[in-house]
Short mmCIF file of C-alpha atoms in Angstrom, two decimals:
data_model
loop_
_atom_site.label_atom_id
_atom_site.label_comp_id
_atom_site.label_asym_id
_atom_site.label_seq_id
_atom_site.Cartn_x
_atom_site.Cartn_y
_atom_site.Cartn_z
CA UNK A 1228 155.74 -231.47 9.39
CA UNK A 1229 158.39 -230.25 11.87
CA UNK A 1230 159.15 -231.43 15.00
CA UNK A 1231 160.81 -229.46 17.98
CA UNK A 1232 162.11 -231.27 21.52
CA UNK A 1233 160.90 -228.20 24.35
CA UNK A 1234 164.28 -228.86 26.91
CA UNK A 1235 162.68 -227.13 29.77
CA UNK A 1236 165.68 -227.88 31.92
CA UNK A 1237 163.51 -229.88 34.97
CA UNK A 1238 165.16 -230.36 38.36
CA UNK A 1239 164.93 -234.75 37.79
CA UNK A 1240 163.94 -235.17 41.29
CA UNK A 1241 160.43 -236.37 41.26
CA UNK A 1242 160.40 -236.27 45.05
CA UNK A 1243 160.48 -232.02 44.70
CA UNK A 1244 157.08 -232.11 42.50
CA UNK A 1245 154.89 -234.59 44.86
CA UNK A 1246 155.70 -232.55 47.66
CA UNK A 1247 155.89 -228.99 46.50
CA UNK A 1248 153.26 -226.06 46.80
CA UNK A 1249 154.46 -224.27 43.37
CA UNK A 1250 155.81 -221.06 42.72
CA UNK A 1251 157.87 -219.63 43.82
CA UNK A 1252 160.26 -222.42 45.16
CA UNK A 1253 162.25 -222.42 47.89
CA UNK A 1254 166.19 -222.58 46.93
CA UNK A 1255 166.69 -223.96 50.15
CA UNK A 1256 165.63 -227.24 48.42
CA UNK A 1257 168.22 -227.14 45.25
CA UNK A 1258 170.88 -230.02 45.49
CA UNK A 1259 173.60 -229.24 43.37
CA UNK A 1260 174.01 -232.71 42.82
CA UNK A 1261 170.77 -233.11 41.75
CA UNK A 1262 171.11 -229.77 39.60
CA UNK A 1263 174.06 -230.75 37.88
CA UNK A 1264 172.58 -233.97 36.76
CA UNK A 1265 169.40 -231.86 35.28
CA UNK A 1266 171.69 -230.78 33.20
CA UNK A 1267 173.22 -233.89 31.93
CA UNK A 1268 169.94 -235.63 31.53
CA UNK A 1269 168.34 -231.86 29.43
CA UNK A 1270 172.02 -233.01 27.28
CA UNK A 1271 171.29 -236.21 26.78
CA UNK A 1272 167.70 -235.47 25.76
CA UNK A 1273 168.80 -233.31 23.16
CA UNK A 1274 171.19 -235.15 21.35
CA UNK A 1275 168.79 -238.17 21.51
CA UNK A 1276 166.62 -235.25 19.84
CA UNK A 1277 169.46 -235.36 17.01
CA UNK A 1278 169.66 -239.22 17.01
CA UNK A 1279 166.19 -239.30 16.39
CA UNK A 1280 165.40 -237.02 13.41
CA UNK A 1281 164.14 -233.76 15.28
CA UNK A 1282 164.58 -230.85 13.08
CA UNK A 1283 165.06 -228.40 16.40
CA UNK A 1284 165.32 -228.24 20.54
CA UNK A 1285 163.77 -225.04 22.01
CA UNK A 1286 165.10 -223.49 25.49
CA UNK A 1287 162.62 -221.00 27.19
CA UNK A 1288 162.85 -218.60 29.90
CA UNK A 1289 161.45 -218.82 33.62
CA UNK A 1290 162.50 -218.34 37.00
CA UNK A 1291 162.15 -219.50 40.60
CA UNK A 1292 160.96 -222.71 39.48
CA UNK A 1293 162.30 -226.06 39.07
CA UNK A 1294 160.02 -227.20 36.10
CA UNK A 1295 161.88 -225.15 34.16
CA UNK A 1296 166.00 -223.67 35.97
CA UNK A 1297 166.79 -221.96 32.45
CA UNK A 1298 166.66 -218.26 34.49
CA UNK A 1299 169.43 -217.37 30.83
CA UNK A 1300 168.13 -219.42 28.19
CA UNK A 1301 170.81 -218.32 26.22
CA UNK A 1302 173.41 -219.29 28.43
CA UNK A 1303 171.79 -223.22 27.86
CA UNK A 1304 171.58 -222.49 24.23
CA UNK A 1305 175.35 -221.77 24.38
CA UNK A 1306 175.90 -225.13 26.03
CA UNK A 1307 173.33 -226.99 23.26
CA UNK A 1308 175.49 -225.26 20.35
CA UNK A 1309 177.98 -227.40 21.40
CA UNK A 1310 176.24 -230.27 22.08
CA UNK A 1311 174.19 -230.95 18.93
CA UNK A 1312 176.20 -230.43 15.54
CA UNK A 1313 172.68 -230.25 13.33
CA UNK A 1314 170.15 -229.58 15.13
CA UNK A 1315 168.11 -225.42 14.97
CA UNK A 1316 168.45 -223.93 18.41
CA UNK A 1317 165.08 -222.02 19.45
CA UNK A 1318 164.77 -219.29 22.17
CA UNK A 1319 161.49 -219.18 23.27
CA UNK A 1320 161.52 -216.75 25.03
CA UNK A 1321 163.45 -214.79 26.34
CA UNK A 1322 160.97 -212.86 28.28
CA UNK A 1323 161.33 -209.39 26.18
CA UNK A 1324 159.12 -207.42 28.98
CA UNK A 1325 161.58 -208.00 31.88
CA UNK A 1326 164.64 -207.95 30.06
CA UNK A 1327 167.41 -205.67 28.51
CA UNK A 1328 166.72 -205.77 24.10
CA UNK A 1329 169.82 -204.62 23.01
CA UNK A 1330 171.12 -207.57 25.34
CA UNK A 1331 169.05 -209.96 24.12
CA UNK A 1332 170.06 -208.77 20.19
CA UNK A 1333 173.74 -209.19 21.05
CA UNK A 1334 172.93 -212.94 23.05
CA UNK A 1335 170.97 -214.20 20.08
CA UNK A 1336 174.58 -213.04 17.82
CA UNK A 1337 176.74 -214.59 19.35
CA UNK A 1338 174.30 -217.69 19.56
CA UNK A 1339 174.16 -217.79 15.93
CA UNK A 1340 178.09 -217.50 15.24
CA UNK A 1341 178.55 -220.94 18.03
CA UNK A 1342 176.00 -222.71 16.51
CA UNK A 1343 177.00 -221.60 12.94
CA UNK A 1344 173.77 -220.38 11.71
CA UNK A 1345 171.54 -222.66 13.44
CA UNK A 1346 169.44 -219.91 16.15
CA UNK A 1347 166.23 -219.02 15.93
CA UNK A 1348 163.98 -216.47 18.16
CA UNK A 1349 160.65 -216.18 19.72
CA UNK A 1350 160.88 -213.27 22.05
CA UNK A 1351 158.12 -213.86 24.91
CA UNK A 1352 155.91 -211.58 27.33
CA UNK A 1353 156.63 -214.00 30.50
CA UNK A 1354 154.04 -214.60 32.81
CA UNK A 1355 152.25 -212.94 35.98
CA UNK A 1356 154.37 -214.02 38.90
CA UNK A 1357 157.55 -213.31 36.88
CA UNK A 1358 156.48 -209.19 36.06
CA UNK A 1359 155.51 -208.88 39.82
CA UNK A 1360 158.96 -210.87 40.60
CA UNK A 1361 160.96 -207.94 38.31
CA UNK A 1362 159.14 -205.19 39.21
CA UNK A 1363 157.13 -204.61 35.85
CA UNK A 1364 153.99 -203.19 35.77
CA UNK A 1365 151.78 -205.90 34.03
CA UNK A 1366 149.67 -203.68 32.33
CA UNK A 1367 153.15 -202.76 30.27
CA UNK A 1368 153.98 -205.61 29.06
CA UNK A 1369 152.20 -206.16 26.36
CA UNK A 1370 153.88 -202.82 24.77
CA UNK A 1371 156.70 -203.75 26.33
CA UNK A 1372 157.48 -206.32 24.52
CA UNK A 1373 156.60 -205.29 20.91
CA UNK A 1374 158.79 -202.57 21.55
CA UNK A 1375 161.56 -205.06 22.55
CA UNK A 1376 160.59 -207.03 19.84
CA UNK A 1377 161.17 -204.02 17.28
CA UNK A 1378 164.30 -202.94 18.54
CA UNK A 1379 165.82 -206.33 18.89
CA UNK A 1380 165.01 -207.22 14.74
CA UNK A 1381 166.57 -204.11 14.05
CA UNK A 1382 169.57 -203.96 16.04
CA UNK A 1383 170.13 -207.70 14.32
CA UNK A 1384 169.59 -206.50 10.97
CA UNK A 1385 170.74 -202.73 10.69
CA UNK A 1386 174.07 -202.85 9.03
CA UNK A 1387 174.81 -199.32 10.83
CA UNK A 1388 174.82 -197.76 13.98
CA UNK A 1389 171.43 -196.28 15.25
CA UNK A 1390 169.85 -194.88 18.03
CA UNK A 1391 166.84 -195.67 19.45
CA UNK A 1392 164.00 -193.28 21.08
CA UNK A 1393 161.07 -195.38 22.21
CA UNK A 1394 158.52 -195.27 25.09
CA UNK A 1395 160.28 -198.21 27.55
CA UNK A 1396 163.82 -198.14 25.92
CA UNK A 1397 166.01 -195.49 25.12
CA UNK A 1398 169.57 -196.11 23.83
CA UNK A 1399 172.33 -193.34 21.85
CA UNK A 1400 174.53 -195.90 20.23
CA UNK A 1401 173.11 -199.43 19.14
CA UNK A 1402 175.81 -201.44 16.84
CA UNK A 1403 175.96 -205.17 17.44
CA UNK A 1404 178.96 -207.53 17.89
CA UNK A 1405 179.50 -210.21 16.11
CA UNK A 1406 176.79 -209.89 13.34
CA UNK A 1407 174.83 -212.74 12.51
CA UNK A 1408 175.77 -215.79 10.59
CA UNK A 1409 172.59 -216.03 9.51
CA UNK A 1410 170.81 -213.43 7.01
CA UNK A 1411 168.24 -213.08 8.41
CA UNK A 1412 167.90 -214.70 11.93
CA UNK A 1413 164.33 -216.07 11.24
CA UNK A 1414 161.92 -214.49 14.28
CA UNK A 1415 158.88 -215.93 15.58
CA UNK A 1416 156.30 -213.61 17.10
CA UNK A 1417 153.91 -215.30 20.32
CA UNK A 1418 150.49 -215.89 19.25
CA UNK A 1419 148.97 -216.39 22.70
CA UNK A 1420 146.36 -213.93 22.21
CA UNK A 1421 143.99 -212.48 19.29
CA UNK A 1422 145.59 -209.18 19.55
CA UNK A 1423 149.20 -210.96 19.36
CA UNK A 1424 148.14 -213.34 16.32
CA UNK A 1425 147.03 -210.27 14.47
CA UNK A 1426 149.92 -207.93 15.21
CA UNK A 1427 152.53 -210.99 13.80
CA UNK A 1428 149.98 -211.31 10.81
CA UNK A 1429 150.42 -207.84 9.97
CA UNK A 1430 153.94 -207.72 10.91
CA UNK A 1431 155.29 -210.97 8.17
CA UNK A 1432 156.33 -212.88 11.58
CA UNK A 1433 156.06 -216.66 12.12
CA UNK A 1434 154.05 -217.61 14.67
CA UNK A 1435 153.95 -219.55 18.01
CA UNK A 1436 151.52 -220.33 20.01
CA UNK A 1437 150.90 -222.87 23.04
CA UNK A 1438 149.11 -225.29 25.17
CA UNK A 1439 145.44 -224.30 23.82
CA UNK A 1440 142.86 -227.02 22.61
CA UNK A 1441 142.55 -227.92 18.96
CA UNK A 1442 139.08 -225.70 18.34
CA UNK A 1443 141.05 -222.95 20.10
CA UNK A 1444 144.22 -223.61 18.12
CA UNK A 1445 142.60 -224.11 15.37
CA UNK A 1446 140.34 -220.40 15.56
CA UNK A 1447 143.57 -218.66 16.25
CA UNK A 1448 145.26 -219.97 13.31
CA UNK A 1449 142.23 -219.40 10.79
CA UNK A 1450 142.57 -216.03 12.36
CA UNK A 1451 146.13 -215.89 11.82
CA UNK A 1452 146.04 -216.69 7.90
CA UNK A 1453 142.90 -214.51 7.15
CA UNK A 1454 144.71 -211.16 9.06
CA UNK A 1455 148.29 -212.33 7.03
CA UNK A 1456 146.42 -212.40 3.97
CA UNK A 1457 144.76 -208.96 4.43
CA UNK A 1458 147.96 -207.76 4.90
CA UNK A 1459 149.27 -209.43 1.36
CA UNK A 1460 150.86 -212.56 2.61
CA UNK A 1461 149.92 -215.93 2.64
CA UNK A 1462 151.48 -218.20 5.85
CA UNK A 1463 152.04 -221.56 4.90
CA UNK A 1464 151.94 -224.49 8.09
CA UNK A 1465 155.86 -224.07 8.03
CA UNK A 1466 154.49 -220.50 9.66
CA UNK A 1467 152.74 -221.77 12.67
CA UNK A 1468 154.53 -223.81 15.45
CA UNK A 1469 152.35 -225.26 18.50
CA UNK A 1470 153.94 -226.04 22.09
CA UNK A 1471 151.86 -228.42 23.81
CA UNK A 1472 152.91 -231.64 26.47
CA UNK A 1473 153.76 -235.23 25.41
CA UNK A 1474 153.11 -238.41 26.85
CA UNK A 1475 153.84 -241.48 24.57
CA UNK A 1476 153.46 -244.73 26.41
CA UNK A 1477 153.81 -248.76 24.82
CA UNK A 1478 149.80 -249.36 25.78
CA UNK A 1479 147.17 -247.37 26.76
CA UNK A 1480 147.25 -247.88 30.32
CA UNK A 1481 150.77 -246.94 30.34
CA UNK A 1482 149.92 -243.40 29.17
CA UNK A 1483 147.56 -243.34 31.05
CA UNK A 1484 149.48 -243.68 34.29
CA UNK A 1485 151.88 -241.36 32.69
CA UNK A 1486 149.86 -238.77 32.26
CA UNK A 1487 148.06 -239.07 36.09
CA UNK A 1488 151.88 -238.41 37.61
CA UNK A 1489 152.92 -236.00 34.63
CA UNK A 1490 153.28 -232.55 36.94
CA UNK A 1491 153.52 -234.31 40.54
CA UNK A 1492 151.24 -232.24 42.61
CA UNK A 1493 152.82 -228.94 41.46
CA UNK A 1494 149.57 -226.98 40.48
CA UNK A 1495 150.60 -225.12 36.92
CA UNK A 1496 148.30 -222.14 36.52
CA UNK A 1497 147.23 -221.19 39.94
CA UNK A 1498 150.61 -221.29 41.54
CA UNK A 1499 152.02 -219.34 38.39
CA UNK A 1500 149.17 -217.11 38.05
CA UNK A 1501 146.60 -217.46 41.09
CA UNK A 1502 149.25 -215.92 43.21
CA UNK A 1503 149.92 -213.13 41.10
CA UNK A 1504 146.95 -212.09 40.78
CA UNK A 1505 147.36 -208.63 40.34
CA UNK A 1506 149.26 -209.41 37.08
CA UNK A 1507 146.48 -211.81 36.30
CA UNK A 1508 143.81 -208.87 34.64
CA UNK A 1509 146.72 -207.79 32.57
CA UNK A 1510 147.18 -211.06 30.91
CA UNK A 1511 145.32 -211.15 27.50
CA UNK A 1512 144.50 -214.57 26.69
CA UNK A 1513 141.71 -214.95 24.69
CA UNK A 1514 138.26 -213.77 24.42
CA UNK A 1515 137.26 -217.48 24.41
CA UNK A 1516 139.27 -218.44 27.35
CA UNK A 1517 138.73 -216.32 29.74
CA UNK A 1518 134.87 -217.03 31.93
CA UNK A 1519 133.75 -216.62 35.33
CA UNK A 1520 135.80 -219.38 36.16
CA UNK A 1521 139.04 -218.02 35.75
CA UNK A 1522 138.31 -216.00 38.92
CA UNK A 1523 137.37 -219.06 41.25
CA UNK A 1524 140.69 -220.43 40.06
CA UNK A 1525 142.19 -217.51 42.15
CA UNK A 1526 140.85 -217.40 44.52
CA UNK A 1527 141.22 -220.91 45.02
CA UNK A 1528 145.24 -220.82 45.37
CA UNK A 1529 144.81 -217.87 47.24
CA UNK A 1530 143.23 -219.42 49.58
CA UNK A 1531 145.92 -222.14 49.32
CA UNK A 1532 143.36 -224.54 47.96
CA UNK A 1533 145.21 -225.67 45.36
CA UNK A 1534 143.83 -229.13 44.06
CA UNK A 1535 140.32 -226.79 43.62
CA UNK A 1536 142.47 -224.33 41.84
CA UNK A 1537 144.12 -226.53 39.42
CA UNK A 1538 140.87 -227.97 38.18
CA UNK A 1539 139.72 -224.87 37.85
CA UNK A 1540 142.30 -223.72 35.98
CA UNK A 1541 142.50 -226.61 33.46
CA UNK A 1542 140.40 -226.12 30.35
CA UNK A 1543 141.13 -222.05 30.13
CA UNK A 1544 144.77 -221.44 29.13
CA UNK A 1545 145.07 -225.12 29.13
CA UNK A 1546 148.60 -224.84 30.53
CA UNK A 1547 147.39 -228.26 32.87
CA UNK A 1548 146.72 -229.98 30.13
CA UNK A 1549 148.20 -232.64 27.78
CA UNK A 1550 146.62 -232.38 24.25
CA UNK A 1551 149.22 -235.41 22.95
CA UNK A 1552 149.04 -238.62 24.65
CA UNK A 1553 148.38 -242.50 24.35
CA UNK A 1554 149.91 -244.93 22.41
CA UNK A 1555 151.81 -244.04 19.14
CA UNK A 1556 149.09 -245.31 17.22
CA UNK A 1557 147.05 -242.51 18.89
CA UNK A 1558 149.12 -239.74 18.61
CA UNK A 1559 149.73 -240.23 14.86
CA UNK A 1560 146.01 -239.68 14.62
CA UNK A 1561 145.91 -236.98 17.14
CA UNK A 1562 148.44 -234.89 15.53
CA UNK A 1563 147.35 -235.58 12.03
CA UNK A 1564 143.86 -233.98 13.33
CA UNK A 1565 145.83 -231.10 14.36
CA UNK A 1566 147.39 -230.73 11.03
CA UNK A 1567 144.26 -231.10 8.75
CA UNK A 1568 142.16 -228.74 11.61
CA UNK A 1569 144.57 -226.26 12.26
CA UNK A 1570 146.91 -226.47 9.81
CA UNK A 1571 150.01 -226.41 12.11
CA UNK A 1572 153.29 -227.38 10.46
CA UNK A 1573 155.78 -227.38 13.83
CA UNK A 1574 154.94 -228.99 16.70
CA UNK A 1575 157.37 -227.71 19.81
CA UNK A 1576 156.47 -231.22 22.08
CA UNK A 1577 157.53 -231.13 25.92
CA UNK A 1578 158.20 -234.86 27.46
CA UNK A 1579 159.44 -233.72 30.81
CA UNK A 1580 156.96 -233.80 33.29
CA UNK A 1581 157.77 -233.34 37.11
CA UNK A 1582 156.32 -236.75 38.08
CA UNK A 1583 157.98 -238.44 35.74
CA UNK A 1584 160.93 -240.43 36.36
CA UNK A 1585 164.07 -240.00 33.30
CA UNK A 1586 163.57 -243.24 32.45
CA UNK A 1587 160.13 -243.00 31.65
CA UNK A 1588 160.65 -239.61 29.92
CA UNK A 1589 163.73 -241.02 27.73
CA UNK A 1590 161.18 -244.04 26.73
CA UNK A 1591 158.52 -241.99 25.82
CA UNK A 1592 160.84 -239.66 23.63
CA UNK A 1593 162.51 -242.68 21.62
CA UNK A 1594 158.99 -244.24 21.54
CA UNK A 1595 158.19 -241.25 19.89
CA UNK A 1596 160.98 -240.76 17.69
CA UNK A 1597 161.31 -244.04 15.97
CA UNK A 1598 157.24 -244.51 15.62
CA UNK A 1599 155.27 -241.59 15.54
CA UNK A 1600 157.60 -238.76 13.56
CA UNK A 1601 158.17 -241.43 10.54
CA UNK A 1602 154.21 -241.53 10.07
CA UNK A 1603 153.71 -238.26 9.97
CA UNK A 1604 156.73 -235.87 8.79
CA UNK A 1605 155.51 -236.45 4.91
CA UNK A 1606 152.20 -234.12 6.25
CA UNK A 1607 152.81 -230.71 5.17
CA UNK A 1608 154.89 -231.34 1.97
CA UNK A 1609 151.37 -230.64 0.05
CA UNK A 1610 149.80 -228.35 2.24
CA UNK A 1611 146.26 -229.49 3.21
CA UNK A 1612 143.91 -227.87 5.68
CA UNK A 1613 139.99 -228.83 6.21
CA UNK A 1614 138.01 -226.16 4.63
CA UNK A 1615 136.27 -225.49 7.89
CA UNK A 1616 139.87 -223.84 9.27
CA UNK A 1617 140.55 -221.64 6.55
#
């Protein structure tokens, strides 16, 4: 089993997220102080990340936020390459649909030449607010991306140059500078959807997906390995990498608290979503998380009601939730359930929350590190998964 720290970059002021409406935020409220110490902190994180036997940090794409400032995630990856001599650097996203793909192809290059061979990509769709922010149509996206996602694999792997003719990019001369150290740059494809876990099935990618409950998890993976193997391949748990939350506390009741404070009052989905609703129709989830609900959860934050909105929002997407939490004695059997249920091999884990103060973050990673990965990093070396999954 594989472990990945998610650096999300978070503004460490936990003042911002108990009095904050969501998205977007104001930048009338950024302390460059403040921000410049995020950054030391993210640093700190990852090369505790390294201390501790994680095999990778991943960086992702957002913006007007402060849960997450990386606006260039590959600007932070530059800094990490520097930072941590061992660890893989993962770019998850950046958001393909908003975003140039040869620029992305020749970012992700020279990535892998400063880290020495150690980049790996997950280009991402992005989420309502941020299409409506760019000026995308959402309802493009999804194409969007795949096209990005085609052009960026080739202009990493053609040897020549080539042009490229498509239906949202068009480019004469493609021919990227430097090449990659790496042959090839190993490519994740999002699995967020049914339609996205069958086209990376089909396509031979990796895949990634995030923040849903186990049953859910665990139905888009079975679907994931039955699609991969009508298309003559056979993923092994190495193939499948989950993003959820952490919260790893000494007792119960410390988790517990942990995990009541985790976002502040910054509502998740409905101020990301519920006020881009517009882009919210376009957004294929999943045919088993999307109900009547979903639309209550919308109106809700539009209505600026956004406690209402949040619990209605939790338990779809599950972007509210935290699927890993309690004491390490807990989350070695919570994880192991995801392994034998699922059959997921890399676990992308997010300790950052909002409402957390560092200290308590930095406690709960090295309470982590040194007593939960030992227990379970042997899973995985004989592949195992409960008949009921496959």
């Amino acid at each position: 089993m594989q472990f990945s720290m998610y650096l999300s970059m978070l503004y460490a002021d936990t003042g911002l997220f108990h009095n904050n409406s969501g998205w977007p935020a104001s930048p009338a409220k950024y302390d460059p102080a403040i921000g410049e110490y995020s950054l030391d902190v993210l640093f700190e994180q990852a090369q505790m990340a390294e201390e501790l036997g994680f095999d990778m940090v991943s960086v992702s794409e957002h913006h007007s936020w402060p849960i997450n400032q990386a606006s260039n995630p590959a600007v932070l990856a530059a800094a990490l390459s520097q930072k941590v001599k061992k660890l893989r650097i993962a770019l998850m996203g950046p958001l393909a649909a908003i975003n140039n793909p040869v620029r992305i192809a020749e970012e992700v290059a020279m990535l892998d030449a400063l880290s020495k061979g150690r980049v790996s990509l997950m280009p991402l769709r992005g989420t309502p607010n941020e299409f409506v922010s760019y000026g995308i149509n959402p309802d493009e996206t999804r194409e969007r991306t795949r096209e990005a996602q085609a052009l960026i694999v080739k202009a990493l792997n053609e040897p020549e140059p080539f042009s490229w003719e498509g239906r949202y990019f068009r480019f004469p001369t493609v021919a990227v500078w430097p090449g990659q150290s790496q042959q090839p740059i190993p490519i994740w494809s999002s699995g967020n959807s049914e339609d996205s876990v069958v086209y990376a099935a089909r396509h031979k990618y990796p895949v990634g997906m995030s923040f849903y409950p186990l049953s859910m998890a665990a139905e888009m993976a079975k679907l994931y390995r039955a699609e991969a193997k009508k298309a003559g391949w056979q993923p092994t748990p190495d193939d499948i990498l989950y993003r959820s939350y952490v919260v790893c506390g000494e007792t119960a009741a410390e988790a517990a608290s942990m995990e009541s404070r985790y976002y502040g009052n910054l509502g998740l989905a409905p101020s990301m979503m519920g006020r881009a609703s517009a882009a919210m129709n376009a957004m294929e989830l999943t045919r088993i998380s999307i109900d009547n609900n979903e639309k209550n959860s919308v109106d809700a934050a539009e209505s600026g009601n956004e406690e209402v909105a949040r619990k209605d929002a939790e338990g779809k997407f599950a972007l509210g939730d935290i699927h890993f939490k309690g004491t390490p004695r807990a989350m070695i059997e919570q994880f192991t359930e995801w392994y034998e249920t699922a059959g997921i091999g890399v676990f992308d884990c997010g300790f950052s929350g909002g409402g957390l103060t560092v200290e308590e973050t930095n406690e709960s990673i090295k309470r982590f590190g040194t007593e939960v990965m030992p227990a379970i990093k042997h899973l995985g070396a004989t592949a195992h998964v409960k008949e009921s999954s496959k």
